[in-house]
Amino acid sequence: MDTPYATEISIAIPTIQLAARISKHVLASANKGTIEKAEDLSPVTVADFAIQAYLTKVLSSSFPTDSFVGEESAAALRDNPDLLQRVYDVIHECVDEVSSSSNDKNESHAVMAEVVKRGAPESKDQVCELVDRCGDGGKDGLGADSGRTWVFDPIDGTKTFVCGEQYAINVALLEGGKQILSVVACPLLSRKATAPVGNASVFKGDDDEDGEEGCIVYAVRGFGAYVRPLFVGQGSGLTMCASESLKRHADGVTVSGLRSVSCWNTPGSGVDDAHKAATERLGVEFPGSDLLGWVPRWVTLALGLANMTVWVYKRRDRYAKIWDHAGAMLLFEEVGGMITDVDGKEIDLTKGRKLTGNFGFVAAPRSVHHVVLKAVRQTLKEQGKEALLTAA
């Protein structure tokens, strides 16, 4: 991809490959160090902390004037020395594996290995500092004067991750609160996957005749979206291979061509009956692909395994988190998708960590987005949920 962000892409891809190796290392462990966050009781693992620290270390070393936003804070690590030690150790183990297996005679591989080595924290205290550098980011918003900001979700779909099911690692670059670049790794989703995809639809290298494992989907605004294998065969995890340009499959789609991805019948924040009714109102099979994590859903939309999703929160004061959507939404936009909230407003990432300027999501091909939006709003009215259409 020949873009003004070629350097960022060349650094982000090997970085997210090593992050995926960290996730797989933790996934193979019986004890994933899972704890509950104090604020919402959602799970967080060794992998969440380790990947956030690692991503921050590499990208802050490479782009020292940039800012960072991430999901996790280091409070639990400071309170749990054993957990902190595990986080520190898994980063170094994975980085050392790459260092010991790097091919110095291959210049490209050596450059990638050198990028990865930047992520090794110098101390356990630095691990906490790196995690908190993201955990404190974006609290004052990400307006037009905020400059360049990297946004991370180290493990999107932690609940499914701990079960060995679908999850993603999300890396986004914003400039002045606008999506510029997206790189997403889905370690258990093949670029050759067929719809519908579910949380338990796990694809491993052993399942693929070419030895491909997982995928990386990436995009730069205005330059299209691309997909490539995450890994090919066995090795250090720094796989060099060609990328495939994703077709703009959402261009010119009619209502009869709509295919859904959602998160169905899982206790959470959404109004399940409204999602189902609005989708079926359009004559679209529901749920279609069914995934817990938002980032895997955006990837599914980018790959053409689906081309619409709707999400209505149960309360007007429930807001999305920036790390679940920033960058990943760009993947769908670059193949012809349009994304607004339930009120028809553009998604505003300048608000910072929580997207307080928006309520829910409606994503569909640009050609029929207005039809999908109308169906969602009519469904809410018919179900007696008009209060969800008016700001509190």
mmCIF file with all atom_site columns, N, CA and C in Angstrom, residues 91-143:
data_model
loop_
_atom_site.group_PDB
_atom_site.id
_atom_site.type_symbol
_atom_site.label_atom_id
_atom_site.label_alt_id
_atom_site.label_comp_id
_atom_site.label_asym_id
_atom_site.label_entity_id
_atom_site.label_seq_id
_atom_site.pdbx_PDB_ins_code
_atom_site.Cartn_x
_atom_site.Cartn_y
_atom_site.Cartn_z
_atom_site.occupancy
_atom_site.B_iso_or_equiv
_atom_site.pdbx_formal_charge
_atom_site.auth_seq_id
_atom_site.auth_comp_id
_atom_site.auth_asym_id
_atom_site.auth_atom_id
_atom_site.pdbx_PDB_model_num
ATOM 1   N N  . ILE A 1 91  ? 5.742   -10.839 28.062 1.00 0.00 ? 91  ILE A N  1
ATOM 2   C CA . ILE A 1 91  ? 6.247   -9.932  27.022 1.00 0.00 ? 91  ILE A CA 1
ATOM 3   C C  . ILE A 1 91  ? 7.669   -10.321 26.646 1.00 0.00 ? 91  ILE A C  1
ATOM 4   N N  . HIS A 1 92  ? 8.525   -10.501 27.663 1.00 0.00 ? 92  HIS A N  1
ATOM 5   C CA . HIS A 1 92  ? 9.928   -10.821 27.393 1.00 0.00 ? 92  HIS A CA 1
ATOM 6   C C  . HIS A 1 92  ? 10.081  -12.186 26.744 1.00 0.00 ? 92  HIS A C  1
ATOM 7   N N  . GLU A 1 93  ? 9.283   -13.154 27.162 1.00 0.00 ? 93  GLU A N  1
ATOM 8   C CA . GLU A 1 93  ? 9.367   -14.487 26.556 1.00 0.00 ? 93  GLU A CA 1
ATOM 9   C C  . GLU A 1 93  ? 9.060   -14.423 25.064 1.00 0.00 ? 93  GLU A C  1
ATOM 10  N N  . CYS A 1 94  ? 8.016   -13.707 24.700 1.00 0.00 ? 94  CYS A N  1
ATOM 11  C CA . CYS A 1 94  ? 7.620   -13.623 23.292 1.00 0.00 ? 94  CYS A CA 1
ATOM 12  C C  . CYS A 1 94  ? 8.617   -12.802 22.474 1.00 0.00 ? 94  CYS A C  1
ATOM 13  N N  . VAL A 1 95  ? 9.101   -11.709 23.033 1.00 0.00 ? 95  VAL A N  1
ATOM 14  C CA . VAL A 1 95  ? 10.110  -10.912 22.329 1.00 0.00 ? 95  VAL A CA 1
ATOM 15  C C  . VAL A 1 95  ? 11.391  -11.709 22.159 1.00 0.00 ? 95  VAL A C  1
ATOM 16  N N  . ASP A 1 96  ? 11.801  -12.459 23.196 1.00 0.00 ? 96  ASP A N  1
ATOM 17  C CA . ASP A 1 96  ? 13.025  -13.255 23.118 1.00 0.00 ? 96  ASP A CA 1
ATOM 18  C C  . ASP A 1 96  ? 12.906  -14.356 22.065 1.00 0.00 ? 96  ASP A C  1
ATOM 19  N N  . GLU A 1 97  ? 11.709  -14.942 21.921 1.00 0.00 ? 97  GLU A N  1
ATOM 20  C CA . GLU A 1 97  ? 11.497  -15.972 20.898 1.00 0.00 ? 97  GLU A CA 1
ATOM 21  C C  . GLU A 1 97  ? 11.768  -15.403 19.508 1.00 0.00 ? 97  GLU A C  1
ATOM 22  N N  . VAL A 1 98  ? 11.293  -14.179 19.274 1.00 0.00 ? 98  VAL A N  1
ATOM 23  C CA . VAL A 1 98  ? 11.515  -13.533 17.986 1.00 0.00 ? 98  VAL A CA 1
ATOM 24  C C  . VAL A 1 98  ? 12.990  -13.232 17.795 1.00 0.00 ? 98  VAL A C  1
ATOM 25  N N  . SER A 1 99  ? 13.629  -12.723 18.841 1.00 0.00 ? 99  SER A N  1
ATOM 26  C CA . SER A 1 99  ? 15.046  -12.348 18.743 1.00 0.00 ? 99  SER A CA 1
ATOM 27  C C  . SER A 1 99  ? 15.924  -13.554 18.443 1.00 0.00 ? 99  SER A C  1
ATOM 28  N N  . SER A 1 100 ? 15.610  -14.679 19.078 1.00 0.00 ? 100 SER A N  1
ATOM 29  C CA . SER A 1 100 ? 16.446  -15.867 18.898 1.00 0.00 ? 100 SER A CA 1
ATOM 30  C C  . SER A 1 100 ? 16.236  -16.549 17.554 1.00 0.00 ? 100 SER A C  1
ATOM 31  N N  . SER A 1 101 ? 15.086  -16.296 16.919 1.00 0.00 ? 101 SER A N  1
ATOM 32  C CA . SER A 1 101 ? 14.789  -16.972 15.656 1.00 0.00 ? 101 SER A CA 1
ATOM 33  C C  . SER A 1 101 ? 14.852  -16.047 14.453 1.00 0.00 ? 101 SER A C  1
ATOM 34  N N  . SER A 1 102 ? 15.210  -14.779 14.670 1.00 0.00 ? 102 SER A N  1
ATOM 35  C CA . SER A 1 102 ? 15.232  -13.835 13.555 1.00 0.00 ? 102 SER A CA 1
ATOM 36  C C  . SER A 1 102 ? 16.318  -14.207 12.558 1.00 0.00 ? 102 SER A C  1
ATOM 37  N N  . ASN A 1 103 ? 16.026  -13.962 11.299 1.00 0.00 ? 103 ASN A N  1
ATOM 38  C CA . ASN A 1 103 ? 16.945  -14.274 10.214 1.00 0.00 ? 103 ASN A CA 1
ATOM 39  C C  . ASN A 1 103 ? 17.679  -13.008 9.808  1.00 0.00 ? 103 ASN A C  1
ATOM 40  N N  . ASP A 1 104 ? 18.883  -12.865 10.319 1.00 0.00 ? 104 ASP A N  1
ATOM 41  C CA . ASP A 1 104 ? 19.647  -11.639 10.056 1.00 0.00 ? 104 ASP A CA 1
ATOM 42  C C  . ASP A 1 104 ? 20.017  -11.488 8.587  1.00 0.00 ? 104 ASP A C  1
ATOM 43  N N  . LYS A 1 105 ? 20.021  -12.603 7.823  1.00 0.00 ? 105 LYS A N  1
ATOM 44  C CA . LYS A 1 105 ? 20.389  -12.528 6.416  1.00 0.00 ? 105 LYS A CA 1
ATOM 45  C C  . LYS A 1 105 ? 19.241  -11.985 5.569  1.00 0.00 ? 105 LYS A C  1
ATOM 46  N N  . ASN A 1 106 ? 18.040  -12.018 6.133  1.00 0.00 ? 106 ASN A N  1
ATOM 47  C CA . ASN A 1 106 ? 16.884  -11.458 5.437  1.00 0.00 ? 106 ASN A CA 1
ATOM 48  C C  . ASN A 1 106 ? 16.651  -10.062 5.981  1.00 0.00 ? 106 ASN A C  1
ATOM 49  N N  . GLU A 1 107 ? 16.944  -9.063  5.161  1.00 0.00 ? 107 GLU A N  1
ATOM 50  C CA . GLU A 1 107 ? 16.910  -7.681  5.647  1.00 0.00 ? 107 GLU A CA 1
ATOM 51  C C  . GLU A 1 107 ? 15.533  -7.280  6.150  1.00 0.00 ? 107 GLU A C  1
ATOM 52  N N  . SER A 1 108 ? 14.479  -7.648  5.427  1.00 0.00 ? 108 SER A N  1
ATOM 53  C CA . SER A 1 108 ? 13.131  -7.270  5.846  1.00 0.00 ? 108 SER A CA 1
ATOM 54  C C  . SER A 1 108 ? 12.774  -7.917  7.175  1.00 0.00 ? 108 SER A C  1
ATOM 55  N N  . HIS A 1 109 ? 13.122  -9.199  7.332  1.00 0.00 ? 109 HIS A N  1
ATOM 56  C CA . HIS A 1 109 ? 12.819  -9.900  8.571  1.00 0.00 ? 109 HIS A CA 1
ATOM 57  C C  . HIS A 1 109 ? 13.603  -9.293  9.726  1.00 0.00 ? 109 HIS A C  1
ATOM 58  N N  . ALA A 1 110 ? 14.852  -8.928  9.477  1.00 0.00 ? 110 ALA A N  1
ATOM 59  C CA . ALA A 1 110 ? 15.672  -8.330  10.527 1.00 0.00 ? 110 ALA A CA 1
ATOM 60  C C  . ALA A 1 110 ? 15.101  -6.988  10.974 1.00 0.00 ? 110 ALA A C  1
ATOM 61  N N  . VAL A 1 111 ? 14.593  -6.210  10.020 1.00 0.00 ? 111 VAL A N  1
ATOM 62  C CA . VAL A 1 111 ? 13.992  -4.918  10.361 1.00 0.00 ? 111 VAL A CA 1
ATOM 63  C C  . VAL A 1 111 ? 12.739  -5.135  11.206 1.00 0.00 ? 111 VAL A C  1
ATOM 64  N N  . MET A 1 112 ? 11.918  -6.110  10.840 1.00 0.00 ? 112 MET A N  1
ATOM 65  C CA . MET A 1 112 ? 10.718  -6.411  11.608 1.00 0.00 ? 112 MET A CA 1
ATOM 66  C C  . MET A 1 112 ? 11.070  -6.860  13.020 1.00 0.00 ? 112 MET A C  1
ATOM 67  N N  . ALA A 1 113 ? 12.101  -7.697  13.131 1.00 0.00 ? 113 ALA A N  1
ATOM 68  C CA . ALA A 1 113 ? 12.520  -8.173  14.446 1.00 0.00 ? 113 ALA A CA 1
ATOM 69  C C  . ALA A 1 113 ? 13.023  -7.027  15.311 1.00 0.00 ? 113 ALA A C  1
ATOM 70  N N  . GLU A 1 114 ? 13.678  -6.082  14.693 1.00 0.00 ? 114 GLU A N  1
ATOM 71  C CA . GLU A 1 114 ? 14.176  -4.927  15.447 1.00 0.00 ? 114 GLU A CA 1
ATOM 72  C C  . GLU A 1 114 ? 13.018  -4.082  15.973 1.00 0.00 ? 114 GLU A C  1
ATOM 73  N N  . VAL A 1 115 ? 11.957  -3.947  15.185 1.00 0.00 ? 115 VAL A N  1
ATOM 74  C CA . VAL A 1 115 ? 10.766  -3.226  15.640 1.00 0.00 ? 115 VAL A CA 1
ATOM 75  C C  . VAL A 1 115 ? 10.189  -3.907  16.864 1.00 0.00 ? 115 VAL A C  1
ATOM 76  N N  . VAL A 1 116 ? 10.063  -5.232  16.799 1.00 0.00 ? 116 VAL A N  1
ATOM 77  C CA . VAL A 1 116 ? 9.465   -5.997  17.885 1.00 0.00 ? 116 VAL A CA 1
ATOM 78  C C  . VAL A 1 116 ? 10.266  -5.842  19.183 1.00 0.00 ? 116 VAL A C  1
ATOM 79  N N  . LYS A 1 117 ? 11.581  -5.813  19.066 1.00 0.00 ? 117 LYS A N  1
ATOM 80  C CA . LYS A 1 117 ? 12.431  -5.722  20.263 1.00 0.00 ? 117 LYS A CA 1
ATOM 81  C C  . LYS A 1 117 ? 12.199  -4.429  21.047 1.00 0.00 ? 117 LYS A C  1
ATOM 82  N N  . ARG A 1 118 ? 11.698  -3.409  20.365 1.00 0.00 ? 118 ARG A N  1
ATOM 83  C CA . ARG A 1 118 ? 11.442  -2.143  21.056 1.00 0.00 ? 118 ARG A CA 1
ATOM 84  C C  . ARG A 1 118 ? 10.369  -2.282  22.128 1.00 0.00 ? 118 ARG A C  1
ATOM 85  N N  . GLY A 1 119 ? 9.592   -3.356  22.069 1.00 0.00 ? 119 GLY A N  1
ATOM 86  C CA . GLY A 1 119 ? 8.469   -3.502  22.988 1.00 0.00 ? 119 GLY A CA 1
ATOM 87  C C  . GLY A 1 119 ? 8.802   -4.119  24.324 1.00 0.00 ? 119 GLY A C  1
ATOM 88  N N  . ALA A 1 120 ? 10.045  -4.543  24.532 1.00 0.00 ? 120 ALA A N  1
ATOM 89  C CA . ALA A 1 120 ? 10.412  -5.183  25.796 1.00 0.00 ? 120 ALA A CA 1
ATOM 90  C C  . ALA A 1 120 ? 10.550  -4.131  26.893 1.00 0.00 ? 120 ALA A C  1
ATOM 91  N N  . PRO A 1 121 ? 9.715   -4.171  27.928 1.00 0.00 ? 121 PRO A N  1
ATOM 92  C CA . PRO A 1 121 ? 9.810   -3.170  28.999 1.00 0.00 ? 121 PRO A CA 1
ATOM 93  C C  . PRO A 1 121 ? 11.088  -3.368  29.806 1.00 0.00 ? 121 PRO A C  1
ATOM 94  N N  . GLU A 1 122 ? 11.628  -2.268  30.295 1.00 0.00 ? 122 GLU A N  1
ATOM 95  C CA . GLU A 1 122 ? 12.884  -2.323  31.029 1.00 0.00 ? 122 GLU A CA 1
ATOM 96  C C  . GLU A 1 122 ? 12.712  -2.771  32.468 1.00 0.00 ? 122 GLU A C  1
ATOM 97  N N  . SER A 1 123 ? 11.508  -2.660  32.991 1.00 0.00 ? 123 SER A N  1
ATOM 98  C CA . SER A 1 123 ? 11.255  -3.034  34.382 1.00 0.00 ? 123 SER A CA 1
ATOM 99  C C  . SER A 1 123 ? 9.759   -3.252  34.576 1.00 0.00 ? 123 SER A C  1
ATOM 100 N N  . LYS A 1 124 ? 9.410   -3.843  35.705 1.00 0.00 ? 124 LYS A N  1
ATOM 101 C CA . LYS A 1 124 ? 7.989   -4.017  36.023 1.00 0.00 ? 124 LYS A CA 1
ATOM 102 C C  . LYS A 1 124 ? 7.328   -2.672  36.293 1.00 0.00 ? 124 LYS A C  1
ATOM 103 N N  . ASP A 1 125 ? 8.067   -1.737  36.854 1.00 0.00 ? 125 ASP A N  1
ATOM 104 C CA . ASP A 1 125 ? 7.515   -0.394  37.043 1.00 0.00 ? 125 ASP A CA 1
ATOM 105 C C  . ASP A 1 125 ? 7.168   0.239   35.694 1.00 0.00 ? 125 ASP A C  1
ATOM 106 N N  . GLN A 1 126 ? 8.017   -0.013  34.697 1.00 0.00 ? 126 GLN A N  1
ATOM 107 C CA . GLN A 1 126 ? 7.732   0.566   33.385 1.00 0.00 ? 126 GLN A CA 1
ATOM 108 C C  . GLN A 1 126 ? 6.491   -0.071  32.760 1.00 0.00 ? 126 GLN A C  1
ATOM 109 N N  . VAL A 1 127 ? 6.245   -1.351  33.038 1.00 0.00 ? 127 VAL A N  1
ATOM 110 C CA . VAL A 1 127 ? 5.016   -1.979  32.564 1.00 0.00 ? 127 VAL A CA 1
ATOM 111 C C  . VAL A 1 127 ? 3.811   -1.179  33.045 1.00 0.00 ? 127 VAL A C  1
ATOM 112 N N  . CYS A 1 128 ? 3.798   -0.864  34.330 1.00 0.00 ? 128 CYS A N  1
ATOM 113 C CA . CYS A 1 128 ? 2.676   -0.099  34.898 1.00 0.00 ? 128 CYS A CA 1
ATOM 114 C C  . CYS A 1 128 ? 2.584   1.288   34.275 1.00 0.00 ? 128 CYS A C  1
ATOM 115 N N  . GLU A 1 129 ? 3.726   1.926   34.069 1.00 0.00 ? 129 GLU A N  1
ATOM 116 C CA . GLU A 1 129 ? 3.729   3.251   33.467 1.00 0.00 ? 129 GLU A CA 1
ATOM 117 C C  . GLU A 1 129 ? 3.177   3.217   32.049 1.00 0.00 ? 129 GLU A C  1
ATOM 118 N N  . LEU A 1 130 ? 3.544   2.179   31.292 1.00 0.00 ? 130 LEU A N  1
ATOM 119 C CA . LEU A 1 130 ? 3.072   2.057   29.912 1.00 0.00 ? 130 LEU A CA 1
ATOM 120 C C  . LEU A 1 130 ? 1.571   1.818   29.857 1.00 0.00 ? 130 LEU A C  1
ATOM 121 N N  . VAL A 1 131 ? 1.072   0.934   30.721 1.00 0.00 ? 131 VAL A N  1
ATOM 122 C CA . VAL A 1 131 ? -0.365  0.668   30.755 1.00 0.00 ? 131 VAL A CA 1
ATOM 123 C C  . VAL A 1 131 ? -1.126  1.935   31.124 1.00 0.00 ? 131 VAL A C  1
ATOM 124 N N  . ASP A 1 132 ? -0.638  2.657   32.125 1.00 0.00 ? 132 ASP A N  1
ATOM 125 C CA . ASP A 1 132 ? -1.335  3.867   32.570 1.00 0.00 ? 132 ASP A CA 1
ATOM 126 C C  . ASP A 1 132 ? -1.218  5.024   31.591 1.00 0.00 ? 132 ASP A C  1
ATOM 127 N N  . ARG A 1 133 ? -0.171  5.008   30.774 1.00 0.00 ? 133 ARG A N  1
ATOM 128 C CA . ARG A 1 133 ? -0.064  6.059   29.760 1.00 0.00 ? 133 ARG A CA 1
ATOM 129 C C  . ARG A 1 133 ? -1.276  6.006   28.829 1.00 0.00 ? 133 ARG A C  1
ATOM 130 N N  . CYS A 1 134 ? -1.746  4.789   28.544 1.00 0.00 ? 134 CYS A N  1
ATOM 131 C CA . CYS A 1 134 ? -2.970  4.623   27.749 1.00 0.00 ? 134 CYS A CA 1
ATOM 132 C C  . CYS A 1 134 ? -4.212  4.807   28.591 1.00 0.00 ? 134 CYS A C  1
ATOM 133 N N  . GLY A 1 135 ? -4.184  4.243   29.808 1.00 0.00 ? 135 GLY A N  1
ATOM 134 C CA . GLY A 1 135 ? -5.356  4.278   30.673 1.00 0.00 ? 135 GLY A CA 1
ATOM 135 C C  . GLY A 1 135 ? -5.763  5.680   31.069 1.00 0.00 ? 135 GLY A C  1
ATOM 136 N N  . ASP A 1 136 ? -4.812  6.611   31.044 1.00 0.00 ? 136 ASP A N  1
ATOM 137 C CA . ASP A 1 136 ? -5.106  8.012   31.369 1.00 0.00 ? 136 ASP A CA 1
ATOM 138 C C  . ASP A 1 136 ? -5.378  8.854   30.128 1.00 0.00 ? 136 ASP A C  1
ATOM 139 N N  . GLY A 1 137 ? -5.175  8.278   28.942 1.00 0.00 ? 137 GLY A N  1
ATOM 140 C CA . GLY A 1 137 ? -5.297  9.045   27.705 1.00 0.00 ? 137 GLY A CA 1
ATOM 141 C C  . GLY A 1 137 ? -6.730  9.328   27.319 1.00 0.00 ? 137 GLY A C  1
ATOM 142 N N  . GLY A 1 138 ? -6.940  10.462  26.665 1.00 0.00 ? 138 GLY A N  1
ATOM 143 C CA . GLY A 1 138 ? -8.244  10.798  26.108 1.00 0.00 ? 138 GLY A CA 1
ATOM 144 C C  . GLY A 1 138 ? -9.272  11.313  27.084 1.00 0.00 ? 138 GLY A C  1
ATOM 145 N N  . LYS A 1 139 ? -8.896  11.501  28.335 1.00 0.00 ? 139 LYS A N  1
ATOM 146 C CA . LYS A 1 139 ? -9.881  11.938  29.327 1.00 0.00 ? 139 LYS A CA 1
ATOM 147 C C  . LYS A 1 139 ? -10.365 13.361  29.086 1.00 0.00 ? 139 LYS A C  1
ATOM 148 N N  . ASP A 1 140 ? -9.562  14.153  28.400 1.00 0.00 ? 140 ASP A N  1
ATOM 149 C CA . ASP A 1 140 ? -9.947  15.533  28.107 1.00 0.00 ? 140 ASP A CA 1
ATOM 150 C C  . ASP A 1 140 ? -10.474 15.696  26.685 1.00 0.00 ? 140 ASP A C  1
ATOM 151 N N  . GLY A 1 141 ? -10.787 14.580  26.042 1.00 0.00 ? 141 GLY A N  1
ATOM 152 C CA . GLY A 1 141 ? -11.299 14.631  24.679 1.00 0.00 ? 141 GLY A CA 1
ATOM 153 C C  . GLY A 1 141 ? -10.183 14.542  23.647 1.00 0.00 ? 141 GLY A C  1
ATOM 154 N N  . LEU A 1 142 ? -10.594 14.391  22.383 1.00 0.00 ? 142 LEU A N  1
ATOM 155 C CA . LEU A 1 142 ? -9.639  14.256  21.279 1.00 0.00 ? 142 LEU A CA 1
ATOM 156 C C  . LEU A 1 142 ? -10.078 15.180  20.146 1.00 0.00 ? 142 LEU A C  1
ATOM 157 N N  . GLY A 1 143 ? -10.094 16.466  20.444 1.00 0.00 ? 143 GLY A N  1
ATOM 158 C CA . GLY A 1 143 ? -10.571 17.452  19.491 1.00 0.00 ? 143 GLY A CA 1
ATOM 159 C C  . GLY A 1 143 ? -9.605  17.717  18.356 1.00 0.00 ? 143 GLY A C  1
#
